Short mmCIF file of C-alpha atoms and ligand atoms in Angstrom, two decimals:
data_model
loop_
_atom_site.label_atom_id
_atom_site.label_comp_id
_atom_site.label_asym_id
_atom_site.label_seq_id
_atom_site.Cartn_x
_atom_site.Cartn_y
_atom_site.Cartn_z
CA MET A 1 -14.92 -30.60 68.18
CA ASP A 2 -14.60 -34.25 67.18
CA PRO A 3 -11.50 -35.48 69.07
CA SER A 4 -10.38 -37.51 66.05
CA ASN A 5 -10.12 -34.18 64.22
CA VAL A 6 -7.49 -32.81 66.59
CA ARG A 7 -3.84 -33.25 65.75
CA PRO A 8 -2.12 -34.56 68.91
CA SER A 9 0.49 -32.11 70.18
CA GLU A 10 3.11 -34.86 70.32
CA MET A 11 2.60 -35.80 66.64
CA GLU A 12 5.92 -35.37 64.88
CA ARG A 13 6.04 -33.29 61.69
CA ILE A 14 6.61 -35.62 58.72
CA VAL A 15 9.69 -34.15 57.09
CA ASN A 16 11.55 -37.13 55.66
CA ASP A 17 11.18 -40.52 54.05
CA ALA A 18 11.62 -42.50 57.28
CA LEU A 19 8.83 -40.58 59.03
CA ALA A 20 6.65 -40.92 55.93
CA GLU A 21 7.18 -44.70 55.89
CA LYS A 22 6.20 -44.88 59.55
CA PHE A 23 3.03 -42.92 58.84
CA ILE A 24 2.24 -45.06 55.79
CA ASP A 25 2.63 -48.33 57.74
CA ALA A 26 0.35 -47.08 60.52
CA GLN A 27 -2.29 -45.84 58.06
CA VAL A 28 -2.22 -49.02 55.97
CA GLN A 29 -2.92 -50.97 59.16
CA ALA A 30 -5.68 -48.57 60.26
CA ILE A 31 -7.34 -48.66 56.84
CA LYS A 32 -7.28 -52.46 56.78
CA GLU A 33 -8.90 -52.57 60.20
CA GLN A 34 -11.56 -50.02 59.31
CA VAL A 35 -12.47 -51.45 55.92
CA GLY A 36 -11.90 -55.20 56.19
CA ASP A 37 -12.85 -56.87 52.92
CA ARG A 38 -15.35 -54.19 51.90
CA LYS A 39 -15.11 -51.61 49.14
CA VAL A 40 -14.18 -47.93 49.29
CA LEU A 41 -15.08 -45.20 46.80
CA LEU A 42 -12.85 -42.20 46.04
CA ALA A 43 -13.27 -39.19 43.78
CA LEU A 44 -9.78 -38.96 42.28
CA SER A 45 -9.12 -35.54 40.80
CA GLY A 46 -5.41 -35.99 40.22
CA GLY A 47 -4.63 -33.28 42.78
CA VAL A 48 -2.05 -33.91 45.49
CA ASP A 49 -4.45 -34.81 48.29
CA SER A 50 -6.74 -37.24 46.50
CA SER A 51 -3.77 -38.84 44.70
CA VAL A 52 -1.97 -39.49 47.97
CA VAL A 53 -5.14 -40.93 49.52
CA ALA A 54 -5.57 -43.16 46.46
CA ALA A 55 -1.99 -44.43 46.64
CA LEU A 56 -2.33 -45.13 50.39
CA LEU A 57 -5.56 -47.04 49.91
CA ILE A 58 -4.20 -49.00 46.96
CA LYS A 59 -1.30 -50.05 49.17
CA ALA A 60 -3.71 -51.07 51.94
CA ILE A 61 -6.61 -52.68 50.06
CA GLY A 62 -5.67 -52.80 46.36
CA ARG A 63 -8.67 -53.17 44.07
CA GLN A 64 -11.19 -52.88 46.91
CA LEU A 65 -10.66 -49.18 46.30
CA VAL A 66 -12.79 -47.87 43.45
CA CYS A 67 -11.48 -44.56 42.11
CA VAL A 68 -13.73 -42.35 40.01
CA HIS A 69 -12.00 -39.74 37.88
CA VAL A 70 -14.51 -37.25 36.53
CA ASN A 71 -13.22 -35.21 33.61
CA HIS A 72 -15.39 -32.08 33.60
CA GLY A 73 -13.67 -30.83 30.47
CA LEU A 74 -11.96 -28.06 32.45
CA LEU A 75 -8.76 -29.91 33.31
CA ARG A 76 -5.34 -28.88 32.13
CA LYS A 77 -3.70 -30.46 29.10
CA GLY A 78 -2.58 -34.02 29.82
CA GLU A 79 -4.17 -34.32 33.27
CA PRO A 80 -6.77 -37.04 32.69
CA GLU A 81 -4.19 -39.03 30.73
CA GLN A 82 -1.75 -38.77 33.61
CA VAL A 83 -4.32 -39.98 36.15
CA ILE A 84 -5.07 -43.00 33.96
CA LYS A 85 -1.39 -43.75 33.35
CA VAL A 86 -0.28 -43.48 36.99
CA PHE A 87 -3.23 -45.16 38.67
CA ARG A 88 -4.69 -47.61 36.17
CA ASP A 89 -1.55 -48.58 34.25
CA GLU A 90 1.18 -48.34 36.87
CA MET A 91 -0.65 -48.98 40.16
CA ASN A 92 -3.27 -51.36 38.79
CA ALA A 93 -6.03 -49.33 40.41
CA ASN A 94 -9.69 -50.06 39.99
CA LEU A 95 -10.34 -46.80 38.12
CA ILE A 96 -13.54 -45.59 36.53
CA TYR A 97 -12.91 -42.77 34.08
CA VAL A 98 -15.92 -40.61 33.23
CA ASP A 99 -15.61 -38.13 30.39
CA ALA A 100 -18.42 -35.72 31.28
CA THR A 101 -17.09 -32.84 29.16
CA ASP A 102 -20.24 -32.47 27.06
CA ARG A 103 -22.49 -32.45 30.13
CA PHE A 104 -20.54 -29.70 31.85
CA LEU A 105 -19.98 -27.54 28.79
CA GLY A 106 -23.64 -27.93 27.85
CA LEU A 107 -24.79 -26.65 31.25
CA LEU A 108 -22.24 -23.83 31.21
CA ALA A 109 -23.12 -22.57 27.73
CA GLY A 110 -24.13 -18.93 27.89
CA VAL A 111 -23.46 -18.63 31.64
CA SER A 112 -21.18 -15.67 32.31
CA GLU A 113 -21.55 -14.94 36.04
CA PRO A 114 -18.49 -16.40 37.84
CA GLU A 115 -20.21 -17.63 41.01
CA ARG A 116 -22.99 -19.19 38.95
CA LYS A 117 -20.35 -21.01 36.89
CA ARG A 118 -18.69 -22.29 40.08
CA HIS A 119 -22.04 -23.44 41.42
CA ILE A 120 -22.95 -25.33 38.24
CA ILE A 121 -19.56 -27.05 38.11
CA GLY A 122 -19.67 -28.04 41.79
CA GLU A 123 -23.23 -29.30 41.66
CA GLU A 124 -22.79 -31.26 38.45
CA PHE A 125 -19.61 -32.82 39.77
CA ILE A 126 -21.50 -34.25 42.74
CA LYS A 127 -24.27 -35.47 40.43
CA VAL A 128 -21.89 -37.32 38.11
CA PHE A 129 -20.07 -38.83 41.07
CA ALA A 130 -23.32 -39.88 42.76
CA GLU A 131 -24.50 -41.51 39.54
CA GLU A 132 -21.33 -43.56 39.34
CA ALA A 133 -21.64 -44.50 43.02
CA ALA A 134 -25.24 -45.63 42.47
CA LYS A 135 -24.07 -48.01 39.72
CA LEU A 136 -21.80 -49.83 42.14
CA GLU A 137 -23.00 -52.45 44.58
CA GLY A 138 -22.04 -52.76 48.19
CA ILE A 139 -19.95 -49.68 48.76
CA ARG A 140 -20.01 -48.51 52.37
CA PHE A 141 -16.98 -46.26 52.55
CA LEU A 142 -16.02 -42.98 50.99
CA ALA A 143 -12.37 -41.93 51.04
CA GLN A 144 -11.56 -38.23 50.99
CA GLY A 145 -8.42 -36.15 50.69
CA THR A 146 -9.31 -33.91 53.62
CA ILE A 147 -6.18 -32.34 55.10
CA TYR A 148 -5.64 -30.55 58.41
CA PRO A 149 -6.04 -26.97 57.11
CA ASP A 150 -9.47 -28.00 55.74
CA ILE A 151 -10.53 -29.10 59.22
CA LEU A 152 -9.13 -25.97 60.86
CA GLU A 153 -10.83 -23.68 58.36
CA SER A 154 -14.15 -25.51 58.63
CA GLU A 155 -14.01 -25.33 62.45
CA LYS A 156 -13.33 -21.60 62.33
CA GLY A 157 -16.14 -21.08 59.86
CA ILE A 158 -13.77 -19.55 57.30
CA LYS A 159 -14.89 -21.88 54.58
CA ALA A 160 -17.15 -24.87 54.32
CA HIS A 161 -14.63 -27.24 52.87
CA HIS A 162 -15.83 -29.01 49.75
CA ASN A 163 -14.89 -32.32 51.36
CA VAL A 164 -17.27 -31.66 54.23
CA GLY A 165 -20.97 -32.19 53.74
CA GLY A 166 -20.97 -31.90 49.95
CA LEU A 167 -22.66 -35.19 49.11
CA PRO A 168 -26.37 -35.92 48.86
CA PRO A 169 -27.87 -37.63 51.94
CA GLU A 170 -28.80 -40.84 50.08
CA LEU A 171 -25.09 -41.51 49.77
CA ASP A 172 -24.75 -42.59 53.35
CA PHE A 173 -21.05 -43.44 53.56
CA GLU A 174 -18.63 -43.97 56.35
CA LEU A 175 -15.60 -41.74 55.76
CA VAL A 176 -12.01 -42.85 55.30
CA GLU A 177 -9.74 -39.82 55.67
CA PRO A 178 -6.19 -41.03 56.18
CA VAL A 179 -4.41 -37.68 55.72
CA LYS A 180 -6.81 -35.48 57.66
CA LEU A 181 -4.27 -34.63 60.37
CA LEU A 182 -1.50 -33.73 57.92
CA PHE A 183 -0.36 -30.38 56.62
CA LYS A 184 0.18 -29.95 52.88
CA ASP A 185 3.98 -30.29 53.04
CA GLU A 186 3.59 -33.58 54.91
CA VAL A 187 1.10 -34.88 52.34
CA ARG A 188 3.76 -34.22 49.69
CA VAL A 189 6.46 -36.08 51.64
CA VAL A 190 4.09 -39.04 52.04
CA GLY A 191 3.18 -38.91 48.33
CA LYS A 192 6.84 -39.01 47.36
CA ALA A 193 7.44 -42.00 49.66
CA LEU A 194 4.46 -43.75 48.04
CA GLY A 195 6.17 -43.40 44.66
CA LEU A 196 3.89 -40.83 43.06
CA PRO A 197 5.53 -38.80 40.26
CA ASP A 198 6.88 -35.33 41.07
CA ALA A 199 4.43 -33.79 38.61
CA MET A 200 1.64 -34.94 40.93
CA VAL A 201 3.34 -34.47 44.30
CA TYR A 202 4.57 -30.94 43.59
CA ARG A 203 1.63 -29.86 41.49
CA GLN A 204 0.69 -26.22 41.84
CA PRO A 205 -2.72 -25.43 43.32
CA PHE A 206 -5.51 -25.84 40.81
CA PRO A 207 -9.05 -24.69 41.56
CA GLY A 208 -11.97 -27.12 41.55
CA PRO A 209 -13.70 -25.23 38.70
CA GLY A 210 -10.43 -25.60 36.81
CA LEU A 211 -9.91 -23.75 33.55
CA GLY A 212 -13.58 -22.73 33.78
CA VAL A 213 -12.66 -19.66 35.84
CA ARG A 214 -9.80 -18.81 33.48
CA CYS A 215 -12.01 -18.76 30.40
CA THR A 216 -13.74 -15.69 31.74
CA GLY A 217 -17.39 -14.98 31.02
CA ALA A 218 -19.43 -17.52 29.09
CA ILE A 219 -17.23 -20.51 28.22
CA THR A 220 -16.89 -21.61 24.61
CA ARG A 221 -14.99 -24.66 23.41
CA GLU A 222 -12.71 -22.58 21.18
CA ARG A 223 -11.69 -20.17 23.92
CA LEU A 224 -11.32 -23.00 26.43
CA GLU A 225 -8.92 -24.67 24.01
CA ALA A 226 -6.93 -21.41 23.83
CA VAL A 227 -6.70 -21.41 27.65
CA ARG A 228 -5.60 -25.05 27.74
CA GLU A 229 -2.99 -24.71 25.00
CA SER A 230 -1.51 -21.44 26.30
CA ASP A 231 -1.39 -22.86 29.85
CA ALA A 232 0.51 -25.89 28.55
CA ILE A 233 3.05 -23.66 26.78
CA LEU A 234 3.52 -21.52 29.90
CA ARG A 235 4.07 -24.60 32.10
CA GLU A 236 6.48 -26.11 29.61
CA GLU A 237 8.54 -22.92 29.37
CA PHE A 238 8.60 -22.31 33.13
CA ALA A 239 9.80 -25.90 33.63
CA LYS A 240 12.47 -25.59 30.92
CA ASN A 241 13.73 -22.34 32.39
CA GLY A 242 14.00 -23.43 36.01
CA LEU A 243 10.94 -21.62 37.33
CA GLU A 244 8.92 -24.73 38.12
CA GLY A 245 8.75 -25.11 41.89
CA LYS A 246 10.16 -21.58 42.29
CA VAL A 247 7.04 -19.67 41.28
CA TRP A 248 4.08 -20.69 43.46
CA GLN A 249 1.31 -20.60 40.86
CA TYR A 250 1.20 -19.63 37.20
CA PHE A 251 -1.41 -19.98 34.51
CA THR A 252 -3.11 -18.19 31.66
CA ILE A 253 -6.47 -16.52 31.25
CA VAL A 254 -8.32 -15.86 28.01
CA PRO A 255 -10.92 -13.10 28.44
CA ASP A 256 -14.06 -12.82 26.43
CA TYR A 257 -13.06 -9.95 24.18
CA LYS A 258 -10.94 -9.42 21.13
CA SER A 259 -8.51 -6.84 19.84
CA THR A 260 -7.10 -5.92 16.49
CA GLY A 261 -3.81 -7.34 15.30
CA ILE A 262 -1.88 -8.44 12.22
CA LYS A 263 -1.31 -12.04 11.22
CA ASP A 264 0.19 -13.23 7.94
CA GLY A 265 0.09 -9.66 6.70
CA LYS A 266 -3.65 -9.40 7.24
CA ARG A 267 -5.80 -7.74 9.88
CA SER A 268 -6.77 -10.14 12.64
CA PHE A 269 -9.37 -9.70 15.38
CA GLU A 270 -8.58 -12.22 18.11
CA TRP A 271 -8.34 -12.87 21.86
CA PRO A 272 -5.50 -11.87 24.15
CA VAL A 273 -3.85 -14.36 26.53
CA ILE A 274 -3.08 -13.01 29.99
CA ILE A 275 -0.22 -14.59 31.93
CA ARG A 276 -0.70 -14.68 35.70
CA ALA A 277 2.18 -15.71 37.96
CA VAL A 278 2.28 -15.24 41.72
CA ASN A 279 4.32 -16.00 44.79
CA THR A 280 2.63 -16.37 48.14
CA ARG A 281 2.74 -18.26 51.44
CA ASP A 282 -0.94 -18.73 52.10
CA ALA A 283 -2.74 -17.32 49.02
CA MET A 284 -4.20 -14.51 51.16
CA THR A 285 -1.73 -12.00 49.73
CA ALA A 286 0.52 -12.51 46.73
CA SER A 287 3.33 -10.79 44.86
CA VAL A 288 4.24 -10.94 41.20
CA PRO A 289 7.63 -12.49 40.39
CA ASP A 290 10.21 -10.74 38.25
CA VAL A 291 10.08 -13.19 35.34
CA PRO A 292 12.97 -12.51 32.92
CA PHE A 293 11.79 -10.29 30.10
CA ALA A 294 13.45 -12.46 27.44
CA LEU A 295 11.47 -15.47 28.67
CA LEU A 296 8.21 -13.50 28.57
CA GLU A 297 9.06 -12.48 25.00
CA HIS A 298 9.75 -16.10 24.05
CA ILE A 299 6.49 -17.31 25.62
CA THR A 300 4.61 -14.53 23.83
CA GLU A 301 6.15 -15.56 20.53
CA ARG A 302 5.14 -19.20 21.08
CA ILE A 303 1.59 -18.43 22.21
CA VAL A 304 0.73 -16.09 19.33
CA SER A 305 2.14 -18.51 16.78
CA GLU A 306 0.88 -21.79 18.27
CA VAL A 307 -2.45 -21.02 19.90
CA LYS A 308 -5.40 -20.67 17.59
CA GLY A 309 -7.42 -17.46 17.84
CA VAL A 310 -4.85 -15.48 19.84
CA ASN A 311 -2.96 -12.40 18.66
CA ARG A 312 -1.76 -10.71 21.85
CA VAL A 313 -0.13 -11.65 25.19
CA LEU A 314 -0.17 -9.66 28.45
CA TYR A 315 1.58 -10.14 31.78
CA ASP A 316 -0.54 -9.31 34.84
CA LEU A 317 1.60 -7.12 37.15
CA THR A 318 -1.03 -6.84 39.89
CA PRO A 319 -0.28 -8.08 43.40
CA LYS A 320 -3.01 -9.43 45.69
CA PRO A 321 -4.51 -7.17 46.87
CA THR A 322 -5.81 -5.51 44.76
CA GLY A 323 -6.10 -8.34 42.27
CA THR A 324 -7.14 -11.82 43.40
CA ILE A 325 -5.00 -14.64 42.02
CA GLU A 326 -7.71 -15.99 39.74
CA TRP A 327 -9.55 -13.59 37.46
CA GLU A 328 -12.99 -14.91 38.39
P1 XMP B 401 -7.92 -16.08 44.72
O1 XMP B 401 -8.34 -15.97 43.30
O2 XMP B 401 -9.09 -16.10 45.68
O3 XMP B 401 -7.23 -17.52 44.84
O4 XMP B 401 -6.88 -15.06 45.09
C1 XMP B 401 -6.56 -17.99 45.97
C2 XMP B 401 -6.19 -19.45 45.71
O5 XMP B 401 -7.38 -20.26 45.69
C3 XMP B 401 -7.53 -20.88 44.43
N1 XMP B 401 -8.96 -20.81 44.06
C4 XMP B 401 -9.83 -21.84 44.15
N2 XMP B 401 -9.67 -23.11 44.54
N3 XMP B 401 -11.96 -23.54 44.09
C5 XMP B 401 -10.73 -23.97 44.52
O6 XMP B 401 -10.61 -25.14 44.84
C6 XMP B 401 -12.20 -22.28 43.69
O7 XMP B 401 -13.32 -21.93 43.32
C7 XMP B 401 -11.07 -21.38 43.72
N4 XMP B 401 -10.93 -20.07 43.42
C8 XMP B 401 -9.63 -19.74 43.63
C9 XMP B 401 -6.65 -20.10 43.47
O8 XMP B 401 -6.22 -20.89 42.37
C10 XMP B 401 -5.52 -19.68 44.37
O9 XMP B 401 -4.55 -20.70 44.51
#
């Protein structure tokens, strides 16, 4: 094992602002030494890990960091806007925003097999990123939001982490991985100390293929929109009703079939929205929280009246196992 990938036993757990500041100062220094006056590239998804890495690098080297935010069209409502606002507008980051929605949705059209969808999304993401990298001159470094569990899981062969070995060989970068010895809770403490908004620091887990695996079967723009809008309503209502930060992960799914209903006094034939909410420690097993029935009724009312093409709402009561958290 690479010794730089081993967390020293004496390393203190970062649990407060003072420890976070100490870590930030040390990393800023280390980054400056490693990078000098050269440029660093970062794929900035807006997730906790890449956002914290971006904020650290901006503090260390400012606009020598080039962030690329690829919008694959499968992000949640408001996410690309938030990345632009926080990093470009507030932190003055050197940010390249690529709206690749049409490319991704074009490739995904008619593809219904979940693993095939994942593969297409992952592969195309690397392609778009590599194309942007090729347009830039003189970039030697690639920053990544690798965290300690990624290293541990890669070492054990549990999963080949997407941050490890995912890029084509012609992109011969030296890696900058400032949070690779941190656990997730420490990354959040550091993110908070760096001034990132709570919505980013305490963001619930969101899969790389995004809403793509929640628009089950072959993705269409209309159904994807129904996923995005219903997800936004669910998040808004959970936040308003004190469930944000209490329930581990919650989202909606729109399956590829319709059922009969009544809208405006007429027969309707539209999609259902499925609400999935889970509590877990490590995502290996999960339980379903007892969400107040009145809130579920209110969310149902909002979704069927506000989301186009939807006439029914269901709450998934299945723990993991037997159900996985995502539906695909
Ligand atoms: P499952 O569905 O396997 O999900 O019970 C466990 C956790 O992993 C997330 N998940 C993914 N994350 N790429 C990711 O980055 C994926 O393809 C993927 N699939 C599931 C899921 O959201 C949950 O938190």
